[in-house]
mmCIF file of C-alpha atoms and ligand atoms in Angstrom:
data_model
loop_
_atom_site.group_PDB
_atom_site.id
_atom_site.type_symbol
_atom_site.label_atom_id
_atom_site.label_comp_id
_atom_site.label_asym_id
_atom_site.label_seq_id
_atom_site.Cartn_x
_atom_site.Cartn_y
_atom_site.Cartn_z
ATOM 1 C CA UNK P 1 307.772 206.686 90.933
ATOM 2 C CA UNK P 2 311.541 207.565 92.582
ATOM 3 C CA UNK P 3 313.752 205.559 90.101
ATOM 4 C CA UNK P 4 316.526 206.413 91.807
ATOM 5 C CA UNK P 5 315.215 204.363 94.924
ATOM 6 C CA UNK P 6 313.773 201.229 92.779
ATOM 7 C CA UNK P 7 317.299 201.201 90.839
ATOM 8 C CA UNK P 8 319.036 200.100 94.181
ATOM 9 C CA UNK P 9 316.676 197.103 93.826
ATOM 10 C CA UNK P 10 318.096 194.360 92.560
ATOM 11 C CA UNK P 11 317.042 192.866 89.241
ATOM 12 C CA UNK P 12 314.439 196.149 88.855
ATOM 13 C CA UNK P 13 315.771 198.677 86.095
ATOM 14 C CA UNK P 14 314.087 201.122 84.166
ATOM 15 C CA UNK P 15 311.905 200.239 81.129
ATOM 16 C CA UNK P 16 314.573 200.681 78.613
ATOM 17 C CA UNK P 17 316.940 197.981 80.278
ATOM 18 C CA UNK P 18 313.928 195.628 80.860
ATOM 19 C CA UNK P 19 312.643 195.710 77.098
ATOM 20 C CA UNK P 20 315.542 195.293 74.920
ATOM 21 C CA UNK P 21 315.316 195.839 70.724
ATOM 22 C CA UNK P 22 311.811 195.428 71.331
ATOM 23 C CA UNK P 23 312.090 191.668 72.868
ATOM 24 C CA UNK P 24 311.125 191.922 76.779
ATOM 25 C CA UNK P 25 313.863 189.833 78.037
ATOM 26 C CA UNK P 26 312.944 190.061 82.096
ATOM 27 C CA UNK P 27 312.090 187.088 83.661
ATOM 28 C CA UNK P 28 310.777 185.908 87.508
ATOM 29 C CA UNK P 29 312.524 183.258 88.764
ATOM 30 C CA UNK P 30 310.803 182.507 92.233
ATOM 31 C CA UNK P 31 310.816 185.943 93.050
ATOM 32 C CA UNK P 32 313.969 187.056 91.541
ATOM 33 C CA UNK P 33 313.448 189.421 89.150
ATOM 34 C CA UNK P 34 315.952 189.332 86.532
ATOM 35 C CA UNK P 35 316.746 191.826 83.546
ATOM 36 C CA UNK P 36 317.346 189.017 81.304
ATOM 37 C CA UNK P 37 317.480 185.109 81.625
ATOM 38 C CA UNK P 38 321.231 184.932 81.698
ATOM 39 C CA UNK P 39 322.824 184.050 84.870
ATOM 40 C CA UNK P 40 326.182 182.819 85.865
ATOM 41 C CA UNK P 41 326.620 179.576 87.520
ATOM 42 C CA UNK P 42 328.369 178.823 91.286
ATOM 43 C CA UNK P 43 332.259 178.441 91.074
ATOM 44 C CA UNK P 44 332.802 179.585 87.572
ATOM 45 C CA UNK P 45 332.345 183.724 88.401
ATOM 46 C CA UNK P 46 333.837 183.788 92.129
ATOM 47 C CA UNK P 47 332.517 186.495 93.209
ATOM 48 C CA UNK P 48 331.816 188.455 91.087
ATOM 49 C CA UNK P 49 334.985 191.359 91.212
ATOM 50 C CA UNK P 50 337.288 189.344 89.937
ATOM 51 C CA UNK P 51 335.887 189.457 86.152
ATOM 52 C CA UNK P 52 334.708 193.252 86.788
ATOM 53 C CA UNK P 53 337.745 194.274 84.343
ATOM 54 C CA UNK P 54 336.456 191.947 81.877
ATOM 55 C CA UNK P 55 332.775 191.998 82.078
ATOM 56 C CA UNK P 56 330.279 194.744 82.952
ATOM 57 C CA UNK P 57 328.656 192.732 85.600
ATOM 58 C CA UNK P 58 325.434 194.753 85.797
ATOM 59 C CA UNK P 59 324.284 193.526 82.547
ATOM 60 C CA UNK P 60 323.921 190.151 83.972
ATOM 61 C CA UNK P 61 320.461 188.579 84.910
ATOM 62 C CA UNK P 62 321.834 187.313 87.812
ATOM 63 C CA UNK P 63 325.407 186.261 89.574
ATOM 64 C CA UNK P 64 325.949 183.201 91.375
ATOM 65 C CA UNK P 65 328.322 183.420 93.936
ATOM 66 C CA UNK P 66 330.393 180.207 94.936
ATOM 67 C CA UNK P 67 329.421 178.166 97.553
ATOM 68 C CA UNK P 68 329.641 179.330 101.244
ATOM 69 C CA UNK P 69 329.196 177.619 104.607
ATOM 70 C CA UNK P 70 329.338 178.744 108.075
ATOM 71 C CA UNK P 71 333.388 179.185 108.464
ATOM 72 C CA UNK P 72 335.538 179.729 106.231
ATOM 73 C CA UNK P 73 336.882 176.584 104.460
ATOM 74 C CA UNK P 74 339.985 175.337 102.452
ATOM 75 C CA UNK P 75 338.815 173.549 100.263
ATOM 76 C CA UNK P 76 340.608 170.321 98.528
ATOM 77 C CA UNK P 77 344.323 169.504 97.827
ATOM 78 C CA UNK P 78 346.328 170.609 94.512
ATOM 79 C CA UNK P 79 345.515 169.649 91.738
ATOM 80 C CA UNK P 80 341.762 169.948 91.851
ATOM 81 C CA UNK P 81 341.103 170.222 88.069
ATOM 82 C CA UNK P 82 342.002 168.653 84.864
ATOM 83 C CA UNK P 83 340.425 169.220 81.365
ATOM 84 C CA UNK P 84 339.379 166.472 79.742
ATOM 85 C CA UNK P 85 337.971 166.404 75.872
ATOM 86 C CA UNK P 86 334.289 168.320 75.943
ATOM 87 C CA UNK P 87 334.994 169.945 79.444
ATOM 88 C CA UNK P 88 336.966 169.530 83.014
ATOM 89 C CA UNK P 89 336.891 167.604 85.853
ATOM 90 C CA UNK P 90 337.274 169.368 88.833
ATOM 91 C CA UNK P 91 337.143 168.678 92.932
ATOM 92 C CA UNK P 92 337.805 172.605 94.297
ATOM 93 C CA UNK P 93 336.139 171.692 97.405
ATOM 94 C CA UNK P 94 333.992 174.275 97.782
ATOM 95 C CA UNK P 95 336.751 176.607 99.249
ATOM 96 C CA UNK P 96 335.111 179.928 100.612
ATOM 97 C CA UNK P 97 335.227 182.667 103.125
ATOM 98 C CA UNK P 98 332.303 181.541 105.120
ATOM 99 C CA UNK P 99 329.265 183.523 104.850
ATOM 100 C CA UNK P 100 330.363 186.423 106.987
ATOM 101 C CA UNK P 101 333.487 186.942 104.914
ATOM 102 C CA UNK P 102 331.103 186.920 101.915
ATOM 103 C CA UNK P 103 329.340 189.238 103.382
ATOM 104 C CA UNK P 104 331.909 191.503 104.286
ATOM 105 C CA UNK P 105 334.349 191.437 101.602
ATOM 106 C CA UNK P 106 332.299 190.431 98.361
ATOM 107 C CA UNK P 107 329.098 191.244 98.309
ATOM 108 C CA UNK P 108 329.192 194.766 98.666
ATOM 109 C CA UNK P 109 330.895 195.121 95.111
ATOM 110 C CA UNK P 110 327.845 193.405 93.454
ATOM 111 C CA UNK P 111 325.514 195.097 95.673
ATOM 112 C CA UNK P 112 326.911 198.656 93.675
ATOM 113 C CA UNK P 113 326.976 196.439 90.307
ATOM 114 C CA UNK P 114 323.067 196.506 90.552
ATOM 115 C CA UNK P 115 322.394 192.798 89.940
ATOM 116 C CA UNK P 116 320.412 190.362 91.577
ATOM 117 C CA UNK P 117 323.089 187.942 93.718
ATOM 118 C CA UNK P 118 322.075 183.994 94.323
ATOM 119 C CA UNK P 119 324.360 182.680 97.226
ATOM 120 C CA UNK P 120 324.885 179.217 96.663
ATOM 121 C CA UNK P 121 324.815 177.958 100.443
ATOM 122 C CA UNK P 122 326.405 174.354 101.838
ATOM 123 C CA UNK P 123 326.760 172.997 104.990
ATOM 124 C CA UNK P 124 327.366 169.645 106.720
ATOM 125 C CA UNK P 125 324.155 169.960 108.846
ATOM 126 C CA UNK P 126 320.175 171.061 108.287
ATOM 127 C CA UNK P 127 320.935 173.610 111.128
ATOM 128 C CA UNK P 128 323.983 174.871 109.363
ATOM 129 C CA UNK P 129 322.295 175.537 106.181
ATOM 130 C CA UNK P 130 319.765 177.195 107.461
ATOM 131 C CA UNK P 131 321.603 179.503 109.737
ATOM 132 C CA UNK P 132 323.878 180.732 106.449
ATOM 133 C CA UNK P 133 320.759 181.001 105.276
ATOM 134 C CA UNK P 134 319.046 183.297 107.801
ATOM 135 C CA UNK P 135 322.160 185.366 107.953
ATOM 136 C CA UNK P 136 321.848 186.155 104.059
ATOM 137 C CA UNK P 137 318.575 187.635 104.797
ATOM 138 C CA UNK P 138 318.518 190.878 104.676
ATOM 139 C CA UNK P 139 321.558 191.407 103.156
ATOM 140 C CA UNK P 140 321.569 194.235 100.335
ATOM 141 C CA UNK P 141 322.055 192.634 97.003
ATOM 142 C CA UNK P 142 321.385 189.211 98.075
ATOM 143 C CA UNK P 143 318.212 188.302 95.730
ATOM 144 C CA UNK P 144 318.177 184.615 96.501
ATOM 145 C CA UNK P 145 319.581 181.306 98.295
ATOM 146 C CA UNK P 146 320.927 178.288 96.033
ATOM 147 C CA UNK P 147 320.910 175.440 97.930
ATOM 148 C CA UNK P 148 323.589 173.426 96.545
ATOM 149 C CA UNK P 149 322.845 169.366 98.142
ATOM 150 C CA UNK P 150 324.725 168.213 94.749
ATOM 151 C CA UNK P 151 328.311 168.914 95.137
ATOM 152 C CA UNK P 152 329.874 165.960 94.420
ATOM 153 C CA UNK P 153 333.733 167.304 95.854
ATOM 154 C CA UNK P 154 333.554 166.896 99.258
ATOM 155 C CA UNK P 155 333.296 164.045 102.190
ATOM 156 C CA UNK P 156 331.190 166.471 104.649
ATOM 157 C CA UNK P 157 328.379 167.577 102.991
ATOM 158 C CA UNK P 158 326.575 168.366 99.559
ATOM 159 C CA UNK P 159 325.955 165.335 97.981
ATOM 160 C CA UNK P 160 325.122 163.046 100.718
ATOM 161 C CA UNK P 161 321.776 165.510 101.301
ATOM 162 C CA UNK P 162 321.256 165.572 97.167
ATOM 163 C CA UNK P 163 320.871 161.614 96.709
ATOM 164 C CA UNK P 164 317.611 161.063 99.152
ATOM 165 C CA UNK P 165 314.407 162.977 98.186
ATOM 166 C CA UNK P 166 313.115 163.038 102.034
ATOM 167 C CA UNK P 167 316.874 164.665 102.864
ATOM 168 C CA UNK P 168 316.195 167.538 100.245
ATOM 169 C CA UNK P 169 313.089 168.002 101.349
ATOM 170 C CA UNK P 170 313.681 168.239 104.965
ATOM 171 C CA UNK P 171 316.742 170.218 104.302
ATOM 172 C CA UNK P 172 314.592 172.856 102.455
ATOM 173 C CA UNK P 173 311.562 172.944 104.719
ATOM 174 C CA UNK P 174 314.765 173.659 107.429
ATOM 175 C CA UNK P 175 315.948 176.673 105.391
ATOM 176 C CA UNK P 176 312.359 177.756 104.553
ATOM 177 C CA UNK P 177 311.807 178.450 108.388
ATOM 178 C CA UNK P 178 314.853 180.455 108.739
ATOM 179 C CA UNK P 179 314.807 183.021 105.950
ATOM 180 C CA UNK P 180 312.520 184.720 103.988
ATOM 181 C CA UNK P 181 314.730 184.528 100.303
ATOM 182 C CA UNK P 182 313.917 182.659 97.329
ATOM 183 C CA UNK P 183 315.254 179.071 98.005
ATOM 184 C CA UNK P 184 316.586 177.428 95.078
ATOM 185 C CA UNK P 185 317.624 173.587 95.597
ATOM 186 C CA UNK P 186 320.625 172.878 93.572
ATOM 187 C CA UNK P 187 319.728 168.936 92.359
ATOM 188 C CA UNK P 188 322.070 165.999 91.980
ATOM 189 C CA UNK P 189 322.153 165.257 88.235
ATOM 190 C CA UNK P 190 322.815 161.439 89.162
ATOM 191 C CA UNK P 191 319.676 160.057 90.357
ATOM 192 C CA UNK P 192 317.279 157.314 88.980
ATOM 193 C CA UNK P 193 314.356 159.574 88.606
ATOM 194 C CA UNK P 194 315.032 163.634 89.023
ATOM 195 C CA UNK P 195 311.077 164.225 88.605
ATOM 196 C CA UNK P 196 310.687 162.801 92.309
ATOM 197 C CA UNK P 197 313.090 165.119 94.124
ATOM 198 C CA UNK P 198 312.467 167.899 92.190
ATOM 199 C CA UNK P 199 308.326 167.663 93.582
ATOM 200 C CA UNK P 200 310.261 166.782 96.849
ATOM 201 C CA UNK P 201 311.838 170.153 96.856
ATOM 202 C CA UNK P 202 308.834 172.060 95.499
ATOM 203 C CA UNK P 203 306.336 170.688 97.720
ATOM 204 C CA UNK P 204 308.606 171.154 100.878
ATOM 205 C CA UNK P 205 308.867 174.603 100.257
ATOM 206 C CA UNK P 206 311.002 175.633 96.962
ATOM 207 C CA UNK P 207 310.564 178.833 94.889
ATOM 208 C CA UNK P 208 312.469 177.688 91.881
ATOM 209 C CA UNK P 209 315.200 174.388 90.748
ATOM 210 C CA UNK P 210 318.708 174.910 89.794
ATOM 211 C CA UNK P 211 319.709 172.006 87.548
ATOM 212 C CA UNK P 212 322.275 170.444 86.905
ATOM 213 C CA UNK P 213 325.845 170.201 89.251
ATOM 214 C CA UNK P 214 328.437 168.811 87.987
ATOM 215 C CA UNK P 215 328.567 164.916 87.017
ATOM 216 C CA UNK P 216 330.948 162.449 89.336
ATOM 217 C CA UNK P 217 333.801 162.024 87.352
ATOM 218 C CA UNK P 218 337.418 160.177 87.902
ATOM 219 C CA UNK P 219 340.656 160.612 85.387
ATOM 220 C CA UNK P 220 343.522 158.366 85.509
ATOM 221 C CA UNK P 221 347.079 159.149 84.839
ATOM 222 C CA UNK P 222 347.876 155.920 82.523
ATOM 223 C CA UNK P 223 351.898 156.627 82.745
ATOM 224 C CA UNK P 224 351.529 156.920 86.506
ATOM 225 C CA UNK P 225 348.520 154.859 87.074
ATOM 226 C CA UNK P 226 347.308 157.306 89.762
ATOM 227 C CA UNK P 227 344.470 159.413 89.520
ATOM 228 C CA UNK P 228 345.060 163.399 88.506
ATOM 229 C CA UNK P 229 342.932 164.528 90.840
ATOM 230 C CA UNK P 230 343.993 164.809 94.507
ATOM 231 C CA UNK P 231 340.601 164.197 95.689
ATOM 232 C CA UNK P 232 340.837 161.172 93.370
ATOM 233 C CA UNK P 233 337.081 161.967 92.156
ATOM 234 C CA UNK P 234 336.094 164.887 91.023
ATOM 235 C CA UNK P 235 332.653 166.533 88.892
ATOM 236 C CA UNK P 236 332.417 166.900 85.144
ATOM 237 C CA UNK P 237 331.392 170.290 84.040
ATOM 238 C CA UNK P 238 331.489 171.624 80.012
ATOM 239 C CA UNK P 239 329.859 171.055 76.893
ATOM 240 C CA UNK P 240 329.719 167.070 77.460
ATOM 241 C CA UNK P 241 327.595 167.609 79.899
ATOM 242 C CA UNK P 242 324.809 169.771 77.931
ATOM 243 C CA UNK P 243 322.610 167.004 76.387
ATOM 244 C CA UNK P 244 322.595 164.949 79.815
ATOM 245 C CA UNK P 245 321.223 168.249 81.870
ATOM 246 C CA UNK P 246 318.329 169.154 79.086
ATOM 247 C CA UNK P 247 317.533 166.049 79.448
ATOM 248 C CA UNK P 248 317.056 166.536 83.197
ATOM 249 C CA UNK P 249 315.803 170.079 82.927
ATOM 250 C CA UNK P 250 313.051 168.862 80.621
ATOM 251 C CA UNK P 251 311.670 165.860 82.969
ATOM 252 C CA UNK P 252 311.724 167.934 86.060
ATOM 253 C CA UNK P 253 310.132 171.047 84.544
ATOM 254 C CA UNK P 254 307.153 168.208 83.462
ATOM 255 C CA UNK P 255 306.768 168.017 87.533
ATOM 256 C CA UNK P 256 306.642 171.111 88.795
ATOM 257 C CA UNK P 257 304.974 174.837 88.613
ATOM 258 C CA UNK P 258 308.260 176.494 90.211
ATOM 259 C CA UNK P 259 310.286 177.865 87.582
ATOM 260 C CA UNK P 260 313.962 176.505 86.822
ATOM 261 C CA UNK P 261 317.248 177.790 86.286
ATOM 262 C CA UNK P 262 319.295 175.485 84.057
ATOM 263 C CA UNK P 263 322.883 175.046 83.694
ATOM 264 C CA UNK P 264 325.313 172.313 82.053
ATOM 265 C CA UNK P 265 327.987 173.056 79.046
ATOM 266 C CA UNK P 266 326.355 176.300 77.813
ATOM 267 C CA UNK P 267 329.026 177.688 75.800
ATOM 268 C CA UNK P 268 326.656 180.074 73.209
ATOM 269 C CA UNK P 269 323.067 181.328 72.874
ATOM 270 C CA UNK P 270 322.610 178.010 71.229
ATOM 271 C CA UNK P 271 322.934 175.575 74.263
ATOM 272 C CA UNK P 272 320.848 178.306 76.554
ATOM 273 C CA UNK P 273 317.563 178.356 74.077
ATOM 274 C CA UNK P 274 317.848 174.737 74.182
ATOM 275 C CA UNK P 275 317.457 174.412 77.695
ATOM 276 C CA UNK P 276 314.295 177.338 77.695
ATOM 277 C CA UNK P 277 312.453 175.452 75.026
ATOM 278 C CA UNK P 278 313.352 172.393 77.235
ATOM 279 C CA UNK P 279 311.302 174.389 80.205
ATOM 280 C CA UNK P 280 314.026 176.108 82.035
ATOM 281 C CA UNK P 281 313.066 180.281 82.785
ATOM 282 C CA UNK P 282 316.509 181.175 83.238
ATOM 283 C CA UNK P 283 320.042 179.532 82.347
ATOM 284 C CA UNK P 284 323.374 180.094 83.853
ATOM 285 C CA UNK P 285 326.597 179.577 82.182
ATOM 286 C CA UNK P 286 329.442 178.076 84.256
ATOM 287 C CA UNK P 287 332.836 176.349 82.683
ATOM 288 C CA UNK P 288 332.573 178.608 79.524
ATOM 289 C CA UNK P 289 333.657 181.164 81.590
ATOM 290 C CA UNK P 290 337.015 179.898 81.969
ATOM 291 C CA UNK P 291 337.752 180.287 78.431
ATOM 292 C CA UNK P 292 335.710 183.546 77.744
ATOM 293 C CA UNK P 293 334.075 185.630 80.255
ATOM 294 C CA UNK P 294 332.114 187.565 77.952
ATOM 295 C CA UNK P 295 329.842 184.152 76.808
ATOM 296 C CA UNK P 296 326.880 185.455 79.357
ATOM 297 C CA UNK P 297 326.740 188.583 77.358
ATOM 298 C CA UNK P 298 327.208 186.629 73.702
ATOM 299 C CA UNK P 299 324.189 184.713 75.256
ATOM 300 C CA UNK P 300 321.571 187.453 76.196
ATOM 301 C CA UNK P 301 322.412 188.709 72.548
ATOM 302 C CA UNK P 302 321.510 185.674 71.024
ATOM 303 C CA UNK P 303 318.526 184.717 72.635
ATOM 304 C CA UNK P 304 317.221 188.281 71.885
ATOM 305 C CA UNK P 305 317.832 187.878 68.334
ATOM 306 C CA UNK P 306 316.243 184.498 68.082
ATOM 307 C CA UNK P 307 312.987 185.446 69.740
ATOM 308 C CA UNK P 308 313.566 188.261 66.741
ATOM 309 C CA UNK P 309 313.985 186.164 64.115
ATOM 310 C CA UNK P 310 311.102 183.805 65.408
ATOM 311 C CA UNK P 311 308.599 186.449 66.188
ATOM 312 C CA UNK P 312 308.633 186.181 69.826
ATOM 313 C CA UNK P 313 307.907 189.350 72.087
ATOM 314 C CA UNK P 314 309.374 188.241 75.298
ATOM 315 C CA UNK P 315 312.158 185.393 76.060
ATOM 316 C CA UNK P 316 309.813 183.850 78.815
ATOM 317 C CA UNK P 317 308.028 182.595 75.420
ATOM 318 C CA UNK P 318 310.679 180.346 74.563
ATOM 319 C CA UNK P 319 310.177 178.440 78.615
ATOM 320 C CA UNK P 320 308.692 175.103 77.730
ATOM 321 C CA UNK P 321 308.029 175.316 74.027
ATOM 322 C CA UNK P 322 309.409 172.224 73.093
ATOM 323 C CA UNK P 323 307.048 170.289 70.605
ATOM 324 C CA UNK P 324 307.185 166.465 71.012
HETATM 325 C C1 LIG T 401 335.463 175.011 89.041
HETATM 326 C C2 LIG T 401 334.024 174.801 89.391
HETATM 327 C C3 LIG T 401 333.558 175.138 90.662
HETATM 328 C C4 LIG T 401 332.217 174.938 91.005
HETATM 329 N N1 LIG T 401 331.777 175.291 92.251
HETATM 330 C C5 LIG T 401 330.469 175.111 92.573
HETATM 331 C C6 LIG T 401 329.985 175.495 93.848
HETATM 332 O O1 LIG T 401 330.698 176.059 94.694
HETATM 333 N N2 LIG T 401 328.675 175.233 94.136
HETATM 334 C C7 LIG T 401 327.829 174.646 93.222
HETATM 335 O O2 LIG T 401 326.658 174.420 93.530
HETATM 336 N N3 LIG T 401 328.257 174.326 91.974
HETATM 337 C C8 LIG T 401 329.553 174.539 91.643
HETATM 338 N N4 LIG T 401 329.987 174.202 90.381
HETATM 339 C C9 LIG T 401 329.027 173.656 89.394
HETATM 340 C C10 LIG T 401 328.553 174.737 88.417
HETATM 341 O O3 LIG T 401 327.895 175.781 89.085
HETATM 342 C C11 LIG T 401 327.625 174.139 87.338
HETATM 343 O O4 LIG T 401 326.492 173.598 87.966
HETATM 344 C C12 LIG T 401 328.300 173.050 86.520
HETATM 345 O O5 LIG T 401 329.645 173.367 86.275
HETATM 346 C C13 LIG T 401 327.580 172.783 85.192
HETATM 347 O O6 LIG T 401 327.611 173.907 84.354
HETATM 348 P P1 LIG T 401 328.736 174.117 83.203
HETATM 349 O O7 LIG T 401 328.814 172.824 82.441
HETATM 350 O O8 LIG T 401 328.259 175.263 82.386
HETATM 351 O O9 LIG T 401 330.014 174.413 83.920
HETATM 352 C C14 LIG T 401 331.329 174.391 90.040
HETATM 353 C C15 LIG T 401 331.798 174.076 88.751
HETATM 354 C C16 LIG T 401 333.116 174.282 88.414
HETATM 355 C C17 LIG T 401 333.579 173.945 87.031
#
């Protein structure tokens, strides 16, 4: 077998990164082969280089790049984030280089980092998803497409295609035509009944969930009576969030065979088990990185010693093991 050749793969390492202390911690997600079930979620890791002092990046199961479209965008006036107790509120906007800046300028640096790389993808059209899309494929490094119809930040697109099950699944049928990468529908974590679009998204063509965005979420300056936010509304993100998205994570993984990536105030190994034995395959962590980058890598360590000190062989064991 020429290692040196499968190495450049993303997600495919020798045997001695893929079975760790004994515990095989690789998992599939749709066709994304990561080293371990640890990913990092859109927004919180820009793009990967700027935590490469902090982090070793390779070690990741995955990086999740923040949202492009077509062109490059601005995203939202100052201030676009406050903290509030249990987490932040924030309305970035989904500012980006547009996918050929990304292209250019970023994702070469995680292409040499050796880890699988999820572009999380917007648009304000079908057509301009799925052209982003089509011009991922390809790409070296790029592993997979997140399809992010949640965002709840901007007037043009995201969540207006997250709230209607026939929109996501017209949306991803639309992107399935156009590229050949694992499509991942990011889903809205505010709707009556998540089972319904999440068999929306599988049936129209999905190869794994990403659950959940951020929750809409306003605060109010009570001296100034105004809100903090210059977009007025923004999305709630942090550990309030956490018992809201296993919830979610649990009922959609009940309606589907396509495996799910989970995210939503992981801020330790603790939160991240809870959302595998809730049914996710993977998790990513997102807001905890503000505070300390190196909480992906405190993660993979603790779910590999708690499938030691349970007597599990593999961390896929823990997907779905929750006893009701
Ligand atoms: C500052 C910030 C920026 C974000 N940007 C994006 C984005 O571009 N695309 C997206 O799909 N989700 C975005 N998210 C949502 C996160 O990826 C994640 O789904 C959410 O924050 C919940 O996880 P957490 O509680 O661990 O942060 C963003 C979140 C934050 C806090």
């Amino acid at each position: 077998m020429d290692r040196t050749r499968l190495s450049r793969r993303p997600g495919v390492r020798s045997a001695g990164d893929r079975v760790v202390n004994n515990i095989d911690m690789q998992v599939n997600l749709g066709g994304i082969l990561m080293k371990n079930p640890v990913a990092v979620a859109s927004g919180t890791f820009g793009y990967g280089c700027e935590y490469a002092g902090l982090v070793d990046v390779s070690r990741l199961g995955a990086v999740t790049v923040k949202g492009v479209r077509l062109q490059p965008w601005p995203g939202n006036p100052l201030p676009r984030h406050v903290e509030v107790p249990g987490g932040m509120v924030n309305a970035i906007g989904l500012q980006g280089p547009g996918v050929d800046g990304l292209i250019r300028d970023y994702l070469p640096f995680l292409h040499r980092a050796d880890v699988p790389v999820i572009v999380n993808v917007w648009g304000t059209s079908e057509e301009e998803y799925a052209e982003v899309a089509a011009r991922l494929d390809g790409v070296p490094g790029v592993a997979g497409v997140e399809l992010n119809v949640s965002c709840p930040n901007v007037k043009e697109g995201g969540h207006a295609f997250g709230t209607d099950p026939h929109t996501v699944a017209a949306l991803v049928a639309a992107v399935r035509r156009r590229t050949r990468l694992p499509l991942i529908p990011k889903l809205a974590p505010n709707v009556p009944a998540i089972a319904v679009f999440a068999r929306a998204a599988e049936e129209a063509g999905a190869d794994a969930l990403s659950l959940i965005n951020t929750i809409p979420a306003m605060v109010i300056d009570i001296e100034t009576r105004r809100p903090v936010l210059a977009n007025t509304v923004g999305g709630l993100s942090g550990p309030a969030i956490h018992p809201v998205a296993v919830k979610l994570v649990w009922e959609a993984s009940r309606a589907v065979r396509i495996p799910i990536l989970a995210m939503g105030g992981i801020s330790g190994p603790e939160q991240a088990i809870e959302f595998m034995i809730a049914g996710a395959a993977a998790v990513a962590v997102g807001t905890a990185n503000f505070i300390d980058p190196t909480t992906p890598l405190r993660v993979i360590a603790g779910i590999e010693a708690y499938c030691a000190r349970h007597g599990l062989t593999s961390a896929r064991a823990l997907t779905g093991s929750v006893r009701i």
